[in-house]
PDB file of C-alpha atoms in Angstrom:
ATOM      1  CA  MET A   1       9.575  -2.281  75.164  1.00  0.00           C
ATOM      2  CA  LYS A   2       6.266  -3.080  72.668  1.00  0.00           C
ATOM      3  CA  VAL A   3       5.388  -0.894  69.230  1.00  0.00           C
ATOM      4  CA  LEU A   4       2.275  -0.822  68.115  1.00  0.00           C
ATOM      5  CA  SER A   5       3.077   0.658  64.160  1.00  0.00           C
ATOM      6  CA  ILE A   6       0.593   1.468  61.845  1.00  0.00           C
ATOM      7  CA  GLN A   7       1.789   2.484  58.324  1.00  0.00           C
ATOM      8  CA  SER A   8       2.869   1.043  55.468  1.00  0.00           C
ATOM      9  CA  ALA A   9       3.282  -2.439  53.920  1.00  0.00           C
ATOM     10  CA  VAL A  10       5.700  -2.992  50.834  1.00  0.00           C
ATOM     11  CA  ALA A  11       7.048  -5.654  48.928  1.00  0.00           C
ATOM     12  CA  HIS A  12       9.803  -4.452  47.104  1.00  0.00           C
ATOM     13  CA  GLY A  13      12.136  -1.620  48.930  1.00  0.00           C
ATOM     14  CA  HIS A  14      11.218  -0.028  52.632  1.00  0.00           C
ATOM     15  CA  VAL A  15       8.867   1.580  52.914  1.00  0.00           C
ATOM     16  CA  GLY A  16       6.839   2.028  55.973  1.00  0.00           C
ATOM     17  CA  ASN A  17       6.370  -0.624  58.136  1.00  0.00           C
ATOM     18  CA  SER A  18       8.957  -2.260  55.516  1.00  0.00           C
ATOM     19  CA  ALA A  19      11.433   0.353  57.076  1.00  0.00           C
ATOM     20  CA  ALA A  20      10.165   0.568  60.774  1.00  0.00           C
ATOM     21  CA  VAL A  21       9.731  -3.020  61.910  1.00  0.00           C
ATOM     22  CA  PHE A  22      13.502  -4.056  60.875  1.00  0.00           C
ATOM     23  CA  PRO A  23      15.506  -1.754  62.863  1.00  0.00           C
ATOM     24  CA  LEU A  24      13.824  -1.968  66.002  1.00  0.00           C
ATOM     25  CA  GLN A  25      13.859  -5.021  66.010  1.00  0.00           C
ATOM     26  CA  ARG A  26      17.256  -5.208  65.423  1.00  0.00           C
ATOM     27  CA  ILE A  27      18.209  -2.632  68.772  1.00  0.00           C
ATOM     28  CA  GLY A  28      15.770  -4.998  70.430  1.00  0.00           C
ATOM     29  CA  VAL A  29      12.058  -4.156  70.707  1.00  0.00           C
ATOM     30  CA  GLU A  30       8.971  -5.714  70.209  1.00  0.00           C
ATOM     31  CA  VAL A  31       6.831  -4.934  66.883  1.00  0.00           C
ATOM     32  CA  VAL A  32       3.749  -5.732  65.982  1.00  0.00           C
ATOM     33  CA  PRO A  33       3.356  -4.263  62.903  1.00  0.00           C
ATOM     34  CA  VAL A  34      -0.484  -3.413  61.433  1.00  0.00           C
ATOM     35  CA  TYR A  35      -0.199  -2.442  57.428  1.00  0.00           C
ATOM     36  CA  THR A  36      -2.557   0.260  55.877  1.00  0.00           C
ATOM     37  CA  VAL A  37      -1.510  -0.513  52.851  1.00  0.00           C
ATOM     38  CA  ASN A  38       0.295  -3.710  50.731  1.00  0.00           C
ATOM     39  CA  PHE A  39       2.117  -2.278  47.619  1.00  0.00           C
ATOM     40  CA  SER A  40       4.068  -3.641  44.775  1.00  0.00           C
ATOM     41  CA  ASN A  41       7.022  -1.607  45.874  1.00  0.00           C
ATOM     42  CA  HIS A  42       6.412   2.743  47.080  1.00  0.00           C
ATOM     43  CA  THR A  43       5.044   5.264  44.716  1.00  0.00           C
ATOM     44  CA  GLY A  44       8.326   7.021  44.522  1.00  0.00           C
ATOM     45  CA  TYR A  45       8.251   5.024  41.333  1.00  0.00           C
ATOM     46  CA  GLY A  46       5.955   6.387  39.442  1.00  0.00           C
ATOM     47  CA  ALA A  47       3.825   2.948  40.017  1.00  0.00           C
ATOM     48  CA  TRP A  48       3.203   0.278  42.016  1.00  0.00           C
ATOM     49  CA  ARG A  49       0.572  -2.166  42.435  1.00  0.00           C
ATOM     50  CA  GLY A  50      -1.773  -3.886  45.129  1.00  0.00           C
ATOM     51  CA  PRO A  51      -4.211  -2.507  47.345  1.00  0.00           C
ATOM     52  CA  LEU A  52      -5.094  -0.064  50.222  1.00  0.00           C
ATOM     53  CA  ILE A  53      -6.625  -2.061  52.802  1.00  0.00           C
ATOM     54  CA  PRO A  54      -9.941  -0.883  53.527  1.00  0.00           C
ATOM     55  CA  PRO A  55      -9.919   1.512  57.449  1.00  0.00           C
ATOM     56  CA  SER A  56     -12.513  -1.174  58.442  1.00  0.00           C
ATOM     57  CA  ASP A  57     -10.166  -4.072  57.436  1.00  0.00           C
ATOM     58  CA  VAL A  58      -7.022  -2.477  59.284  1.00  0.00           C
ATOM     59  CA  ALA A  59      -9.630  -1.878  62.195  1.00  0.00           C
ATOM     60  CA  GLU A  60     -10.261  -5.702  62.170  1.00  0.00           C
ATOM     61  CA  ILE A  61      -6.488  -5.833  62.603  1.00  0.00           C
ATOM     62  CA  LEU A  62      -5.895  -4.107  65.787  1.00  0.00           C
ATOM     63  CA  THR A  63      -9.750  -5.826  67.771  1.00  0.00           C
ATOM     64  CA  GLY A  64      -8.136  -8.593  66.690  1.00  0.00           C
ATOM     65  CA  VAL A  65      -4.560  -7.621  68.947  1.00  0.00           C
ATOM     66  CA  GLU A  66      -6.500  -5.850  71.404  1.00  0.00           C
ATOM     67  CA  GLU A  67      -8.698  -9.568  71.396  1.00  0.00           C
ATOM     68  CA  ARG A  68      -5.634 -11.557  72.283  1.00  0.00           C
ATOM     69  CA  GLY A  69      -4.676  -8.683  75.918  1.00  0.00           C
ATOM     70  CA  VAL A  70      -1.590  -6.947  74.014  1.00  0.00           C
ATOM     71  CA  PHE A  71      -3.144  -3.531  74.630  1.00  0.00           C
ATOM     72  CA  PRO A  72      -1.766  -3.026  78.132  1.00  0.00           C
ATOM     73  CA  GLN A  73       1.933  -4.263  77.014  1.00  0.00           C
ATOM     74  CA  VAL A  74       2.338  -1.778  73.774  1.00  0.00           C
ATOM     75  CA  ASP A  75       4.881   1.464  75.435  1.00  0.00           C
ATOM     76  CA  ALA A  76       4.168   3.258  72.220  1.00  0.00           C
ATOM     77  CA  VAL A  77       1.567   3.321  69.387  1.00  0.00           C
ATOM     78  CA  LEU A  78       3.935   5.020  66.392  1.00  0.00           C
ATOM     79  CA  SER A  79       1.567   5.722  62.582  1.00  0.00           C
ATOM     80  CA  GLY A  80       3.373   7.215  59.901  1.00  0.00           C
ATOM     81  CA  TYR A  81       1.884   8.082  56.274  1.00  0.00           C
ATOM     82  CA  GLN A  82      -1.222   7.372  55.359  1.00  0.00           C
ATOM     83  CA  GLY A  83      -3.018   6.688  52.369  1.00  0.00           C
ATOM     84  CA  GLY A  84      -6.692   7.392  52.661  1.00  0.00           C
ATOM     85  CA  VAL A  85      -9.120  10.022  54.598  1.00  0.00           C
ATOM     86  CA  GLY A  86     -10.524   6.903  57.211  1.00  0.00           C
ATOM     87  CA  ILE A  87      -7.285   5.904  58.836  1.00  0.00           C
ATOM     88  CA  ALA A  88      -6.988   8.409  61.208  1.00  0.00           C
ATOM     89  CA  ASP A  89     -10.193   7.793  62.907  1.00  0.00           C
ATOM     90  CA  VAL A  90      -9.079   4.549  63.240  1.00  0.00           C
ATOM     91  CA  ILE A  91      -5.341   5.232  64.522  1.00  0.00           C
ATOM     92  CA  ILE A  92      -7.006   8.251  67.018  1.00  0.00           C
ATOM     93  CA  ASP A  93      -9.430   5.035  68.212  1.00  0.00           C
ATOM     94  CA  ALA A  94      -6.692   2.984  68.502  1.00  0.00           C
ATOM     95  CA  VAL A  95      -4.572   5.512  70.782  1.00  0.00           C
ATOM     96  CA  ARG A  96      -7.213   5.871  72.633  1.00  0.00           C
ATOM     97  CA  ARG A  97      -7.991   2.031  73.556  1.00  0.00           C
ATOM     98  CA  VAL A  98      -3.967   1.041  74.269  1.00  0.00           C
ATOM     99  CA  LYS A  99      -3.662   4.282  76.844  1.00  0.00           C
ATOM    100  CA  ALA A 100      -6.875   3.361  78.278  1.00  0.00           C
ATOM    101  CA  ALA A 101      -5.304  -0.705  78.913  1.00  0.00           C
ATOM    102  CA  ASN A 102      -1.872   1.444  79.181  1.00  0.00           C
ATOM    103  CA  PRO A 103      -1.795   5.121  80.245  1.00  0.00           C
ATOM    104  CA  SER A 104       2.276   5.416  80.397  1.00  0.00           C
ATOM    105  CA  ALA A 105       1.154   4.530  76.136  1.00  0.00           C
ATOM    106  CA  VAL A 106       2.875   7.403  74.297  1.00  0.00           C
ATOM    107  CA  TYR A 107       2.388   8.027  70.585  1.00  0.00           C
ATOM    108  CA  ALA A 108       4.495   8.880  67.865  1.00  0.00           C
ATOM    109  CA  CYS A 109       3.232  10.300  64.667  1.00  0.00           C
ATOM    110  CA  ASP A 110       5.369  11.225  61.805  1.00  0.00           C
ATOM    111  CA  PRO A 111       2.882  13.631  60.190  1.00  0.00           C
ATOM    112  CA  VAL A 112       3.929  12.562  56.471  1.00  0.00           C
ATOM    113  CA  MET A 113       3.007  15.395  53.889  1.00  0.00           C
ATOM    114  CA  GLY A 114       5.084  16.261  51.665  1.00  0.00           C
ATOM    115  CA  ASN A 115       8.743  18.144  51.326  1.00  0.00           C
ATOM    116  CA  ALA A 116      10.677  21.711  50.727  1.00  0.00           C
ATOM    117  CA  LYS A 117      10.909  20.539  47.545  1.00  0.00           C
ATOM    118  CA  SER A 118       7.851  18.189  45.740  1.00  0.00           C
ATOM    119  CA  GLY A 119       5.320  19.625  48.201  1.00  0.00           C
ATOM    120  CA  CYS A 120       2.587  17.727  49.542  1.00  0.00           C
ATOM    121  CA  PHE A 121       2.385  14.668  47.661  1.00  0.00           C
ATOM    122  CA  VAL A 122      -0.477  13.585  49.572  1.00  0.00           C
ATOM    123  CA  ALA A 123      -4.335  13.890  49.152  1.00  0.00           C
ATOM    124  CA  PRO A 124      -5.491  16.793  50.029  1.00  0.00           C
ATOM    125  CA  GLU A 125      -7.659  16.126  52.969  1.00  0.00           C
ATOM    126  CA  ILE A 126      -4.835  14.895  53.919  1.00  0.00           C
ATOM    127  CA  PRO A 127      -2.499  17.884  55.994  1.00  0.00           C
ATOM    128  CA  VAL A 128      -5.899  19.303  57.331  1.00  0.00           C
ATOM    129  CA  LEU A 129      -6.472  15.633  59.416  1.00  0.00           C
ATOM    130  CA  LEU A 130      -2.894  15.868  60.391  1.00  0.00           C
ATOM    131  CA  ARG A 131      -2.989  19.280  62.125  1.00  0.00           C
ATOM    132  CA  ASP A 132      -6.668  19.069  63.315  1.00  0.00           C
ATOM    133  CA  ARG A 133      -7.238  15.766  64.378  1.00  0.00           C
ATOM    134  CA  VAL A 134      -4.307  13.571  65.273  1.00  0.00           C
ATOM    135  CA  VAL A 135      -1.351  16.079  65.819  1.00  0.00           C
ATOM    136  CA  PRO A 136      -3.447  17.321  68.762  1.00  0.00           C
ATOM    137  CA  VAL A 137      -3.898  13.799  70.582  1.00  0.00           C
ATOM    138  CA  ALA A 138      -0.440  12.591  69.268  1.00  0.00           C
ATOM    139  CA  ASP A 139       2.949  13.225  72.942  1.00  0.00           C
ATOM    140  CA  ILE A 140       5.774  12.726  70.110  1.00  0.00           C
ATOM    141  CA  ILE A 141       5.614  13.889  66.487  1.00  0.00           C
ATOM    142  CA  THR A 142       8.537  13.373  63.719  1.00  0.00           C
ATOM    143  CA  PRO A 143       7.648  16.667  61.069  1.00  0.00           C
ATOM    144  CA  ASN A 144      10.271  17.813  58.439  1.00  0.00           C
ATOM    145  CA  GLN A 145      10.680  21.423  58.403  1.00  0.00           C
ATOM    146  CA  PHE A 146       8.604  21.742  55.268  1.00  0.00           C
ATOM    147  CA  GLU A 147       5.788  19.719  57.621  1.00  0.00           C
ATOM    148  CA  LEU A 148       6.503  21.879  60.596  1.00  0.00           C
ATOM    149  CA  GLY A 149       5.900  25.095  58.526  1.00  0.00           C
ATOM    150  CA  PHE A 150       2.077  23.859  57.744  1.00  0.00           C
ATOM    151  CA  LEU A 151       1.172  22.352  61.288  1.00  0.00           C
ATOM    152  CA  THR A 152       1.428  25.446  62.191  1.00  0.00           C
ATOM    153  CA  GLY A 153       1.294  27.705  59.545  1.00  0.00           C
ATOM    154  CA  THR A 154       4.655  29.389  59.646  1.00  0.00           C
ATOM    155  CA  GLU A 155       7.740  29.615  57.286  1.00  0.00           C
ATOM    156  CA  PRO A 156      10.440  28.069  60.173  1.00  0.00           C
ATOM    157  CA  ALA A 157      13.733  29.056  58.246  1.00  0.00           C
ATOM    158  CA  SER A 158      16.733  29.836  61.251  1.00  0.00           C
ATOM    159  CA  LEU A 159      17.012  27.630  64.264  1.00  0.00           C
ATOM    160  CA  GLU A 160      15.075  30.883  66.765  1.00  0.00           C
ATOM    161  CA  SER A 161      11.633  30.715  63.973  1.00  0.00           C
ATOM    162  CA  THR A 162      11.966  27.116  63.392  1.00  0.00           C
ATOM    163  CA  LEU A 163      12.431  26.632  67.501  1.00  0.00           C
ATOM    164  CA  GLU A 164       8.747  29.184  68.199  1.00  0.00           C
ATOM    165  CA  SER A 165       7.194  26.458  65.312  1.00  0.00           C
ATOM    166  CA  ALA A 166       8.158  24.156  67.012  1.00  0.00           C
ATOM    167  CA  ASP A 167       6.718  25.201  70.743  1.00  0.00           C
ATOM    168  CA  LEU A 168       3.207  26.673  68.171  1.00  0.00           C
ATOM    169  CA  ALA A 169       3.230  22.715  67.505  1.00  0.00           C
ATOM    170  CA  ARG A 170       3.821  22.113  71.393  1.00  0.00           C
ATOM    171  CA  ALA A 171       0.807  23.830  72.232  1.00  0.00           C
ATOM    172  CA  MET A 172      -1.204  22.066  70.178  1.00  0.00           C
ATOM    173  CA  GLY A 173      -1.185  18.253  71.957  1.00  0.00           C
ATOM    174  CA  PRO A 174       2.515  17.583  71.972  1.00  0.00           C
ATOM    175  CA  SER A 175       4.770  17.560  74.033  1.00  0.00           C
ATOM    176  CA  THR A 176       7.378  16.212  72.112  1.00  0.00           C
ATOM    177  CA  VAL A 177       9.089  17.221  69.019  1.00  0.00           C
ATOM    178  CA  LEU A 178      11.667  15.991  66.592  1.00  0.00           C
ATOM    179  CA  VAL A 179      12.352  17.755  63.316  1.00  0.00           C
ATOM    180  CA  THR A 180      13.795  15.789  60.931  1.00  0.00           C
ATOM    181  CA  SER A 181      15.316  18.016  58.161  1.00  0.00           C
ATOM    182  CA  VAL A 182      16.147  21.644  59.403  1.00  0.00           C
ATOM    183  CA  GLU A 183      17.884  23.559  56.081  1.00  0.00           C
ATOM    184  CA  ARG A 184      18.862  27.135  58.107  1.00  0.00           C
ATOM    185  CA  PRO A 185      20.440  29.465  56.111  1.00  0.00           C
ATOM    186  CA  ASP A 186      23.306  30.384  58.406  1.00  0.00           C
ATOM    187  CA  ARG A 187      24.280  26.422  58.603  1.00  0.00           C
ATOM    188  CA  GLU A 188      27.769  25.348  57.793  1.00  0.00           C
ATOM    189  CA  GLU A 189      27.762  24.233  53.925  1.00  0.00           C
ATOM    190  CA  GLY A 190      27.674  20.635  52.832  1.00  0.00           C
ATOM    191  CA  THR A 191      25.504  19.864  56.530  1.00  0.00           C
ATOM    192  CA  ILE A 192      21.676  19.108  57.713  1.00  0.00           C
ATOM    193  CA  GLU A 193      20.892  19.698  61.834  1.00  0.00           C
ATOM    194  CA  MET A 194      17.895  17.987  63.103  1.00  0.00           C
ATOM    195  CA  LEU A 195      15.948  19.206  65.603  1.00  0.00           C
ATOM    196  CA  VAL A 196      14.151  17.714  69.365  1.00  0.00           C
ATOM    197  CA  VAL A 197      11.954  20.287  71.260  1.00  0.00           C
ATOM    198  CA  ASP A 198      10.309  18.632  74.748  1.00  0.00           C
ATOM    199  CA  PRO A 199       9.734  20.044  77.986  1.00  0.00           C
ATOM    200  CA  ALA A 200      13.084  19.384  79.471  1.00  0.00           C
ATOM    201  CA  GLY A 201      15.170  22.078  76.400  1.00  0.00           C
ATOM    202  CA  ALA A 202      15.711  21.516  73.125  1.00  0.00           C
ATOM    203  CA  TRP A 203      19.261  20.095  71.008  1.00  0.00           C
ATOM    204  CA  ILE A 204      20.272  20.593  67.439  1.00  0.00           C
ATOM    205  CA  VAL A 205      22.681  17.517  66.451  1.00  0.00           C
ATOM    206  CA  THR A 206      23.974  18.563  62.867  1.00  0.00           C
ATOM    207  CA  THR A 207      25.225  15.547  60.069  1.00  0.00           C
ATOM    208  CA  PRO A 208      26.811  15.642  56.689  1.00  0.00           C
ATOM    209  CA  HIS A 209      23.906  16.269  53.899  1.00  0.00           C
ATOM    210  CA  LEU A 210      24.347  14.160  51.197  1.00  0.00           C
ATOM    211  CA  PRO A 211      22.432  14.075  47.979  1.00  0.00           C
ATOM    212  CA  PHE A 212      20.801  11.167  47.705  1.00  0.00           C
ATOM    213  CA  LYS A 213      17.070  10.312  48.012  1.00  0.00           C
ATOM    214  CA  ALA A 214      16.535   7.797  50.709  1.00  0.00           C
ATOM    215  CA  ASN A 215      12.486   6.936  50.697  1.00  0.00           C
ATOM    216  CA  GLY A 216      12.073   5.342  54.176  1.00  0.00           C
ATOM    217  CA  SER A 217      14.971   7.029  55.891  1.00  0.00           C
ATOM    218  CA  GLY A 218      12.062   9.816  57.595  1.00  0.00           C
ATOM    219  CA  ASP A 219      10.374   6.250  58.935  1.00  0.00           C
ATOM    220  CA  VAL A 220      12.990   4.659  60.222  1.00  0.00           C
ATOM    221  CA  THR A 221      14.118   8.023  62.312  1.00  0.00           C
ATOM    222  CA  ALA A 222      10.899   8.100  63.112  1.00  0.00           C
ATOM    223  CA  ALA A 223      10.545   4.508  64.876  1.00  0.00           C
ATOM    224  CA  LEU A 224      14.049   5.091  66.409  1.00  0.00           C
ATOM    225  CA  PHE A 225      13.792   8.160  68.046  1.00  0.00           C
ATOM    226  CA  THR A 226      10.367   7.019  69.271  1.00  0.00           C
ATOM    227  CA  ALA A 227      11.985   3.669  70.857  1.00  0.00           C
ATOM    228  CA  HIS A 228      15.425   5.957  72.365  1.00  0.00           C
ATOM    229  CA  TYR A 229      12.790   8.482  73.433  1.00  0.00           C
ATOM    230  CA  VAL A 230      11.246   6.133  75.389  1.00  0.00           C
ATOM    231  CA  ALA A 231      13.404   3.619  76.380  1.00  0.00           C
ATOM    232  CA  THR A 232      15.544   7.147  77.816  1.00  0.00           C
ATOM    233  CA  ARG A 233      13.662   9.563  78.201  1.00  0.00           C
ATOM    234  CA  ASP A 234      16.646  11.682  77.049  1.00  0.00           C
ATOM    235  CA  ALA A 235      15.767  14.292  74.178  1.00  0.00           C
ATOM    236  CA  SER A 236      19.081  15.134  73.440  1.00  0.00           C
ATOM    237  CA  VAL A 237      20.334  10.903  73.803  1.00  0.00           C
ATOM    238  CA  ALA A 238      17.834   9.608  72.123  1.00  0.00           C
ATOM    239  CA  LEU A 239      18.376  12.476  69.331  1.00  0.00           C
ATOM    240  CA  GLU A 240      22.131  11.420  69.078  1.00  0.00           C
ATOM    241  CA  ARG A 241      21.556   8.061  68.249  1.00  0.00           C
ATOM    242  CA  THR A 242      18.914   8.457  66.052  1.00  0.00           C
ATOM    243  CA  ALA A 243      21.108  10.090  63.721  1.00  0.00           C
ATOM    244  CA  SER A 244      23.759   8.450  64.139  1.00  0.00           C
ATOM    245  CA  SER A 245      22.263   4.999  63.010  1.00  0.00           C
ATOM    246  CA  VAL A 246      21.059   7.209  60.606  1.00  0.00           C
ATOM    247  CA  PHE A 247      23.375   9.000  59.072  1.00  0.00           C
ATOM    248  CA  ASP A 248      25.076   5.742  58.720  1.00  0.00           C
ATOM    249  CA  LEU A 249      22.546   3.771  57.554  1.00  0.00           C
ATOM    250  CA  ILE A 250      21.575   6.587  54.511  1.00  0.00           C
ATOM    251  CA  ASP A 251      25.388   7.144  54.223  1.00  0.00           C
ATOM    252  CA  MET A 252      25.505   4.083  53.466  1.00  0.00           C
ATOM    253  CA  THR A 253      23.233   3.197  50.932  1.00  0.00           C
ATOM    254  CA  TYR A 254      24.507   6.652  49.271  1.00  0.00           C
ATOM    255  CA  ARG A 255      27.802   4.216  48.424  1.00  0.00           C
ATOM    256  CA  SER A 256      26.182   1.575  47.894  1.00  0.00           C
ATOM    257  CA  GLY A 257      24.771   3.231  44.603  1.00  0.00           C
ATOM    258  CA  GLU A 258      21.070   1.299  45.344  1.00  0.00           C
ATOM    259  CA  ARG A 259      17.658   3.337  44.956  1.00  0.00           C
ATOM    260  CA  GLU A 260      16.869   1.278  48.314  1.00  0.00           C
ATOM    261  CA  LEU A 261      18.422   1.757  51.850  1.00  0.00           C
ATOM    262  CA  ARG A 262      20.781  -0.733  52.745  1.00  0.00           C
ATOM    263  CA  LEU A 263      18.243  -1.760  55.703  1.00  0.00           C
ATOM    264  CA  ILE A 264      19.911  -5.142  56.483  1.00  0.00           C
ATOM    265  CA  GLN A 265      23.952  -4.589  55.526  1.00  0.00           C
ATOM    266  CA  ALA A 266      23.022  -1.471  58.519  1.00  0.00           C
ATOM    267  CA  GLN A 267      22.194  -3.368  60.896  1.00  0.00           C
ATOM    268  CA  GLU A 268      24.523  -3.404  63.479  1.00  0.00           C
ATOM    269  CA  PHE A 269      24.864   0.954  63.568  1.00  0.00           C
ATOM    270  CA  TYR A 270      20.831   0.650  64.605  1.00  0.00           C
ATOM    271  CA  ALA A 271      22.046  -2.028  67.406  1.00  0.00           C
ATOM    272  CA  THR A 272      25.771  -0.181  67.750  1.00  0.00           C
ATOM    273  CA  PRO A 273      25.272   3.341  66.976  1.00  0.00           C
ATOM    274  CA  ARG A 274      29.028   4.468  67.028  1.00  0.00           C
ATOM    275  CA  MET A 275      27.675   8.411  68.175  1.00  0.00           C
ATOM    276  CA  GLN A 276      29.901  10.334  66.171  1.00  0.00           C
ATOM    277  CA  PHE A 277      28.155  12.971  65.949  1.00  0.00           C
ATOM    278  CA  SER A 278      26.927  15.424  69.710  1.00  0.00           C
ATOM    279  CA  ALA A 279      23.958  17.444  70.173  1.00  0.00           C
ATOM    280  CA  LYS A 280      24.276  20.599  71.045  1.00  0.00           C
ATOM    281  CA  GLN A 281      21.402  22.264  73.927  1.00  0.00           C
ATOM    282  CA  VAL A 282      20.472  25.456  72.437  1.00  0.00           C
ATOM    283  CA  ARG A 283      17.986  26.249  75.070  1.00  0.00           C
TER     284      ARG A 283
END
């Protein structure tokens, strides 16, 4: 499998491509990383250095990759945090060209906007751009519950309302929606859930909720789910594998006391997921 991943990069820590590339490689995926920013560290520190890469430069790199004959080999295009408004057009154009070269390729978009606790942490134009331009051309999207609500103009909370919101999101274009953090009021205390909806049905998986903010965990989730889903075409299996690996990654990080993901130390959890969580079909 080959994945073209158009995302940010940081020197210190693990977010964007600096979070997604290694787990994909560890499960045997060839990754073509194209960077949209090159920062010293993620912005959660409140201070960072380094450039946003101009969209025209990102487009040049993609053209160079295309000229090497790579696009027909790409099975999935993956995108995440979009630092500026111009990068969306570059990603959309790259998806179009990849799919022209390989009609079976899919586009997986992580529509990064924010979360329920901190609200939106991207430029005000980005959520609208994602909703109106980017998500409609995606095959897979991986929003959290907050982002799902913005995309669909709803307030998903219960399982039923989250399923309804996922259906609305699928009506926008994507066939598969992975909701990466479902916090419904009636869930078991101390747990958090992930929900996937695709043409075959809907499945939910429950894991313990760790009191820890792990920057980059969403990027790992989107990357692993995309690869497992493309490989198996089975949403429940992809969900179980992803939840297993990501939980163990976050748990190892939490236990270490470190702020940054223990991405390298947790590598065996990607290669051989423990499969300690079972997905339950809910539709």
